[in-house]
Coordinates of C-alpha atoms and ligand atoms in Angstrom, one line a residue:
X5 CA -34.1 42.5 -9.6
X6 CA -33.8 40.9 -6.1
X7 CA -31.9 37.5 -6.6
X8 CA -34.4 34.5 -5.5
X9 CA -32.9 32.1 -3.0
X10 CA -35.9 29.6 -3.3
X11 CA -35.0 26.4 -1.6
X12 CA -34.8 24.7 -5.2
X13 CA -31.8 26.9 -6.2
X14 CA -30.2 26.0 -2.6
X15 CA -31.0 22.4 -3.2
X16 CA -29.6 22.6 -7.1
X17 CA -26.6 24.9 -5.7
X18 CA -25.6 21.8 -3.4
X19 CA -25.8 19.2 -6.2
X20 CA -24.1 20.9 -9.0
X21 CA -21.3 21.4 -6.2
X22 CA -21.2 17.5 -5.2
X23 CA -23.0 17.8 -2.4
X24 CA -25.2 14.6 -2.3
X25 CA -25.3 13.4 1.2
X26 CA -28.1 14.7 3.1
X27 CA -27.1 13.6 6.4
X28 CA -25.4 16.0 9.4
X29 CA -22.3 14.9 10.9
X30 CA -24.6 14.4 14.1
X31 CA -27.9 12.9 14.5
X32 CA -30.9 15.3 14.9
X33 CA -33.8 13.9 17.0
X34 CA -37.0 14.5 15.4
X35 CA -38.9 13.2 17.9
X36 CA -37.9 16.8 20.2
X37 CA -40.1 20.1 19.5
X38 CA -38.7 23.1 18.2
X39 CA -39.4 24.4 21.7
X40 CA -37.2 21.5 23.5
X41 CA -34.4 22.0 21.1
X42 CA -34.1 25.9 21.6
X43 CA -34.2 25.0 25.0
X44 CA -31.4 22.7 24.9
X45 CA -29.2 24.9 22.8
X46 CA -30.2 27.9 25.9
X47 CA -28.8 25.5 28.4
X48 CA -25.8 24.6 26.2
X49 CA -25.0 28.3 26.0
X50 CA -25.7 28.6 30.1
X51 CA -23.0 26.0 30.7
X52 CA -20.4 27.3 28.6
X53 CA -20.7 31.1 29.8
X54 CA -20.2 29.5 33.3
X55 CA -17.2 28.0 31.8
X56 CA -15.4 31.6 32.1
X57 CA -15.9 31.4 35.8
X58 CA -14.1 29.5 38.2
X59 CA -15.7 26.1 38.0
X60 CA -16.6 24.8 34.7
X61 CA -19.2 22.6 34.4
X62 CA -18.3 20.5 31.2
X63 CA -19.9 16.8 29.7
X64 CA -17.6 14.5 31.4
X65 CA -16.7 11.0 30.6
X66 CA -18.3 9.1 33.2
X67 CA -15.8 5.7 32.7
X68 CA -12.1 6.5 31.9
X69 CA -10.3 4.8 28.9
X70 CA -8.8 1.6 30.6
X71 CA -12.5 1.0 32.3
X72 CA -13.9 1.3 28.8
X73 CA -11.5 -1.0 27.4
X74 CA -11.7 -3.6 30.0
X75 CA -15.5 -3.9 30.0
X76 CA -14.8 -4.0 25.8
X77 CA -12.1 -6.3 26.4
X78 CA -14.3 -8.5 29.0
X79 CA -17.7 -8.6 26.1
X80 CA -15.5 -9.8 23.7
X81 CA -13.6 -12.7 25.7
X82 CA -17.2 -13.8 26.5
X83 CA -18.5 -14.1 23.0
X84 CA -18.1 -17.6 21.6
X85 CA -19.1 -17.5 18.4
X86 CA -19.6 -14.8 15.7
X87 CA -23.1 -13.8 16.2
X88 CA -22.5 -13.8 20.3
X89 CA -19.3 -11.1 19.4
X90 CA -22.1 -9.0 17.1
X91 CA -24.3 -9.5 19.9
X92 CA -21.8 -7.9 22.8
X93 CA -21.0 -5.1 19.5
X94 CA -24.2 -3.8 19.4
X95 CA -24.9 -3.8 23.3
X96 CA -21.5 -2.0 24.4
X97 CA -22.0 1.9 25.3
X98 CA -18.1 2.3 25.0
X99 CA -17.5 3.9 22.2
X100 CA -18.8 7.0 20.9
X101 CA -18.6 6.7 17.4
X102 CA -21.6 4.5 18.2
X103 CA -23.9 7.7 18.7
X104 CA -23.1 9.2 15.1
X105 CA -23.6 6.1 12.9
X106 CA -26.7 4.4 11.7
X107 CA -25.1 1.2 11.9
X108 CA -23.0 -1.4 13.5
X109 CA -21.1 -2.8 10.3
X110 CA -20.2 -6.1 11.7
X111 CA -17.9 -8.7 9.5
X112 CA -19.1 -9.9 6.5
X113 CA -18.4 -13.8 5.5
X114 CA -18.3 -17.1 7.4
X115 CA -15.9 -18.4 10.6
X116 CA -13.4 -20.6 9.1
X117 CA -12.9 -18.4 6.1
X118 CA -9.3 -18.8 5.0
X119 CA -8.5 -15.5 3.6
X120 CA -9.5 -12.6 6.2
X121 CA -9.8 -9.2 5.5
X122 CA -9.3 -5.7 7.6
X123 CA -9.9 -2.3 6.5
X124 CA -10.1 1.0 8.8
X125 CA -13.8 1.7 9.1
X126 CA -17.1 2.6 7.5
X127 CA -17.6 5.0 5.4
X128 CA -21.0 6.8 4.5
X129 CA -22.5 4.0 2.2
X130 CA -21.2 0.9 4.9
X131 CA -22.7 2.9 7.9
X132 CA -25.9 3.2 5.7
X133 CA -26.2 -0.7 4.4
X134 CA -24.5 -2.0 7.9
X135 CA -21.7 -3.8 5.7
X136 CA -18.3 -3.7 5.3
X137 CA -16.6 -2.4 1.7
X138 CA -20.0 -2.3 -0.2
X139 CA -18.9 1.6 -1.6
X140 CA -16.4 2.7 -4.8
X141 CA -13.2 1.2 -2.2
X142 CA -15.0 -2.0 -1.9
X143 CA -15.7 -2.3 -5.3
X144 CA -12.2 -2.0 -6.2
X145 CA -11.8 -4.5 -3.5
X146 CA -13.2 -7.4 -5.1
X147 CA -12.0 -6.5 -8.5
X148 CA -8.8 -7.1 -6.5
X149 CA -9.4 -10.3 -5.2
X150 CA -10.9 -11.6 -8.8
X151 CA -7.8 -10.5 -10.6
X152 CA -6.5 -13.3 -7.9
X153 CA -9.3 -15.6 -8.5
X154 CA -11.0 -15.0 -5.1
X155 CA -14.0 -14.2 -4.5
X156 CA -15.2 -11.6 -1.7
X157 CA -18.1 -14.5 -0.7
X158 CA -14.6 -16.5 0.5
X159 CA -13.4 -14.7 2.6
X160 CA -14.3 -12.5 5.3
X161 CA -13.8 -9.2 5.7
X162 CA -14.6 -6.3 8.3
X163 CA -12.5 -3.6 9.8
X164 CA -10.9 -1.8 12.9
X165 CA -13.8 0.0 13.8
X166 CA -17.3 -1.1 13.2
X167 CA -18.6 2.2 13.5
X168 CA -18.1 5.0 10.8
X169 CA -16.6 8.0 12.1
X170 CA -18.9 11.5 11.2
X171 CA -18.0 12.8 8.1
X172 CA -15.4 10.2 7.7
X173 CA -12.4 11.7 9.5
X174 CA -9.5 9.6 11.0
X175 CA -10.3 7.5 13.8
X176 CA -8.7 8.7 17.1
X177 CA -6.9 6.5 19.2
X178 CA -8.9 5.8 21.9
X179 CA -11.8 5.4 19.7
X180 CA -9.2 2.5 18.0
X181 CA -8.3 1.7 21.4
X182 CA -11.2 0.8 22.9
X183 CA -12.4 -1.4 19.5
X184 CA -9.5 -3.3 19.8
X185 CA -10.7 -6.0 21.9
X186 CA -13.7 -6.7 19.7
X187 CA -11.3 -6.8 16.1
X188 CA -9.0 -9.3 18.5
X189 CA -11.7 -11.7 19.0
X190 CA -13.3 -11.2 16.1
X191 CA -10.1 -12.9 14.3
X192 CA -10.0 -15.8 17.0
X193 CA -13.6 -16.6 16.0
X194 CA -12.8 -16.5 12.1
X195 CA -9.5 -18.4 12.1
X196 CA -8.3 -17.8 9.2
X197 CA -4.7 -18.7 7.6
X198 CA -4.0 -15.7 6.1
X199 CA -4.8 -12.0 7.5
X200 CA -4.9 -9.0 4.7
X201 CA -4.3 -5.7 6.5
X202 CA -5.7 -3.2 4.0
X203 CA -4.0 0.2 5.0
X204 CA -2.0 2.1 7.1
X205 CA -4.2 2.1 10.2
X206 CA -5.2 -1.8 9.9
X207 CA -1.4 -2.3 9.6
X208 CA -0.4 -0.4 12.9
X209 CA -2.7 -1.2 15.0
X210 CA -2.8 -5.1 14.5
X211 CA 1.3 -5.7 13.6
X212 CA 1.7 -3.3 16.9
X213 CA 4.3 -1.0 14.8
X214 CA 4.7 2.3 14.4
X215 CA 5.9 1.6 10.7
X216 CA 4.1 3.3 8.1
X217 CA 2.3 1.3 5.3
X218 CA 4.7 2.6 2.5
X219 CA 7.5 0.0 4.7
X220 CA 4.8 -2.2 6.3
X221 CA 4.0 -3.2 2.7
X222 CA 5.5 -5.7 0.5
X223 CA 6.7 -8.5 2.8
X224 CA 5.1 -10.9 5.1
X225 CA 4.8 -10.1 8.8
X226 CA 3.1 -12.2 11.3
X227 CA -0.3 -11.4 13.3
X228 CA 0.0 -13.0 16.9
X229 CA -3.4 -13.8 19.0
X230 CA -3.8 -13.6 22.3
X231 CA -3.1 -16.9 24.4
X232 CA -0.8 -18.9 22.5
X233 CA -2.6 -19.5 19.2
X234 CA -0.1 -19.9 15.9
X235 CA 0.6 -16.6 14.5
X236 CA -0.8 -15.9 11.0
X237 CA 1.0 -15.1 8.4
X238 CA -0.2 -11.0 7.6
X239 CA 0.5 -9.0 4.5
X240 CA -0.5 -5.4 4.6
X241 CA -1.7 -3.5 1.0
X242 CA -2.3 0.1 0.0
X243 CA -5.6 1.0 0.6
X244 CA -8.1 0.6 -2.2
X245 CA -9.7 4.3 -1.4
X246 CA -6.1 5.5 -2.0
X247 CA -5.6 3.7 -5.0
X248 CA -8.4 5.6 -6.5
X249 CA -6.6 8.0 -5.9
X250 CA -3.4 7.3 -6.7
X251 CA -3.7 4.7 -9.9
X252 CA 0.1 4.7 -10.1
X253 CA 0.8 2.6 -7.2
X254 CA -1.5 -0.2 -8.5
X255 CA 1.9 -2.3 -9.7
X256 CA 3.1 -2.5 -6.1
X257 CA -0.4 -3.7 -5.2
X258 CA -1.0 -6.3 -7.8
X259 CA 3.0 -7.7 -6.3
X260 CA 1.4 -8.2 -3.1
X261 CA -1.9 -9.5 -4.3
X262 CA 0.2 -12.0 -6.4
X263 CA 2.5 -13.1 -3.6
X264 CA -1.4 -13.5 -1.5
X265 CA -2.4 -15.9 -4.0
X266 CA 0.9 -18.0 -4.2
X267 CA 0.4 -18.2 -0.3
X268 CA -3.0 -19.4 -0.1
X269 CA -1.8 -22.4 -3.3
X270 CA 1.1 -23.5 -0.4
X271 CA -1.1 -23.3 2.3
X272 CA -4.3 -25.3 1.1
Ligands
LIG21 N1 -12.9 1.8 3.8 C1 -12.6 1.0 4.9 O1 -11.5 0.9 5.4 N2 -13.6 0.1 5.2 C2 -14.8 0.1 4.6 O2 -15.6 -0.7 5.0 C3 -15.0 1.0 3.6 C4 -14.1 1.8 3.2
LIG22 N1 -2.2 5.7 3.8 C1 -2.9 4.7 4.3 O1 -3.3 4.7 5.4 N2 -3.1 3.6 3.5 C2 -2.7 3.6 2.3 O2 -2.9 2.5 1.7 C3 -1.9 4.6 1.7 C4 -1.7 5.7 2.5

């Protein structure tokens, strides 16, 4: 008997093998005919058999990195307040990532929060709800902060990059590059005492080393702003989404998260 491939068994095939996303590492317009997108995909094919000849005719980037980051770096100096920074966020064309996610996942919490948070970017379920840590890390987020006796709705938290990258693969970095500006500000307008850099990439690219988060870990280090503000005392912590992973390093975690809490007593 011929085997049916109805699109039932395809669709059951995908779920029993934990495939629940149905979303495409790239947007698809649905707004172009079939006809438009086979033409598209017979120009895409004319350009890259020219490519074999002399002169290749490739996308190019029409503003180089340091433009990109100066007009980033520029948007965010002008923002004065929180909603102004969102504002400049959701208007600058600079970063790619932009064209793959649903959503700009902006901070979550109020300025003048004491306890700020940083993670690395947003994954499927923040791009979907535009809000940081809302999936199974963020979860194990604020059970974090609770064993601590903080709650998430004190603090505010956000990330490197407020756009998730497709399929959720490392950020590269120019993409952190060019982002930086607007995560710089961002912590000027929160002021917070205390900065938690949650992982190995919020780590690096805030405390400007090249440690990893294995040694970054464990001690306090110091976040310096731009233009003579009082540096803020940073700790950096293993990444929830790796602590799901791996359960074992929860001890070292809960050290930190104590030494957090006796921090924020002195301070207050
Ligand atoms: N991981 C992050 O670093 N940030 C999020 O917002 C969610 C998961
Ligand atoms: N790698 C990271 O980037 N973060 C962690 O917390 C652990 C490993």
């Amino acid at each position: 008997m011929a085997e049916d491939y109805s699109a039932t068994q395809l669709l059951k095939w995908y779920v029993e093998s934990g495939i629940s996303e149905a979303l495409e590492e790239k947007p698809i317009n649905h707004f172009l005919s079939d006809a438009a997108v086979e033409n598209s995909e017979a120009e895409s094919i004319r350009i890259v058999s020219t490519d074999t000849e002399s002169h290749a005719i490739k996308p190019v980037q029409l503003i180089s990195q340091s433009e990109t980051t100066k007009s980033a770096y520029a948007a965010a100096r002008a923002a004065d307040t929180l909603e102004a920074l969102r504002n400049a966020m959701s208007e600058f064309e600079g970063c790619p990532l932009k064209q793959t996610a649903k959503n700009l996942v902006f901070g979550d919490g109020l300025a003048g929060s004491r306890l700020m948070l940083i993670g690395e970017a947003p994954g499927a379920q923040e791009d979907r709800e535009g809000r940081p840590f809302v999936g199974q890390a963020g979860q194990l987020l604020e059970r974090m902060l609770k064993a601590i006796s903080i709650e998430r709705s004190d603090t505010y938290i956000t990330n490197i990059l407020p756009w998730r990258p497709p399929g959720n693969r490392a950020p590269t970095d120019s993409e952190i590059g060019t982002c930086l500006p607007f995560i710089r500000r961002q912590i000027e307008l929160v002021a917070p005492e205390v900065l938690i850099l949650i992982g190995g990439v919020s780590a690096k690219t805030l405390l400007g080393t090249n440690q990893g988060i294995m040694r970054a870990r464990g001690k306090w280090l110091e976040y310096k702003p731009e233009g003579g503000q009082n540096a803020i005392p940073a700790r950096a912590i293993l990444h929830p989404a790796y602590l799901l992973r791996s359960p074992a390093q929860k001890r070292e975690t809960w050290m930190d998260l104590l030494e957090i809490q006796q921090k924020m007593s002195e301070i207050s």
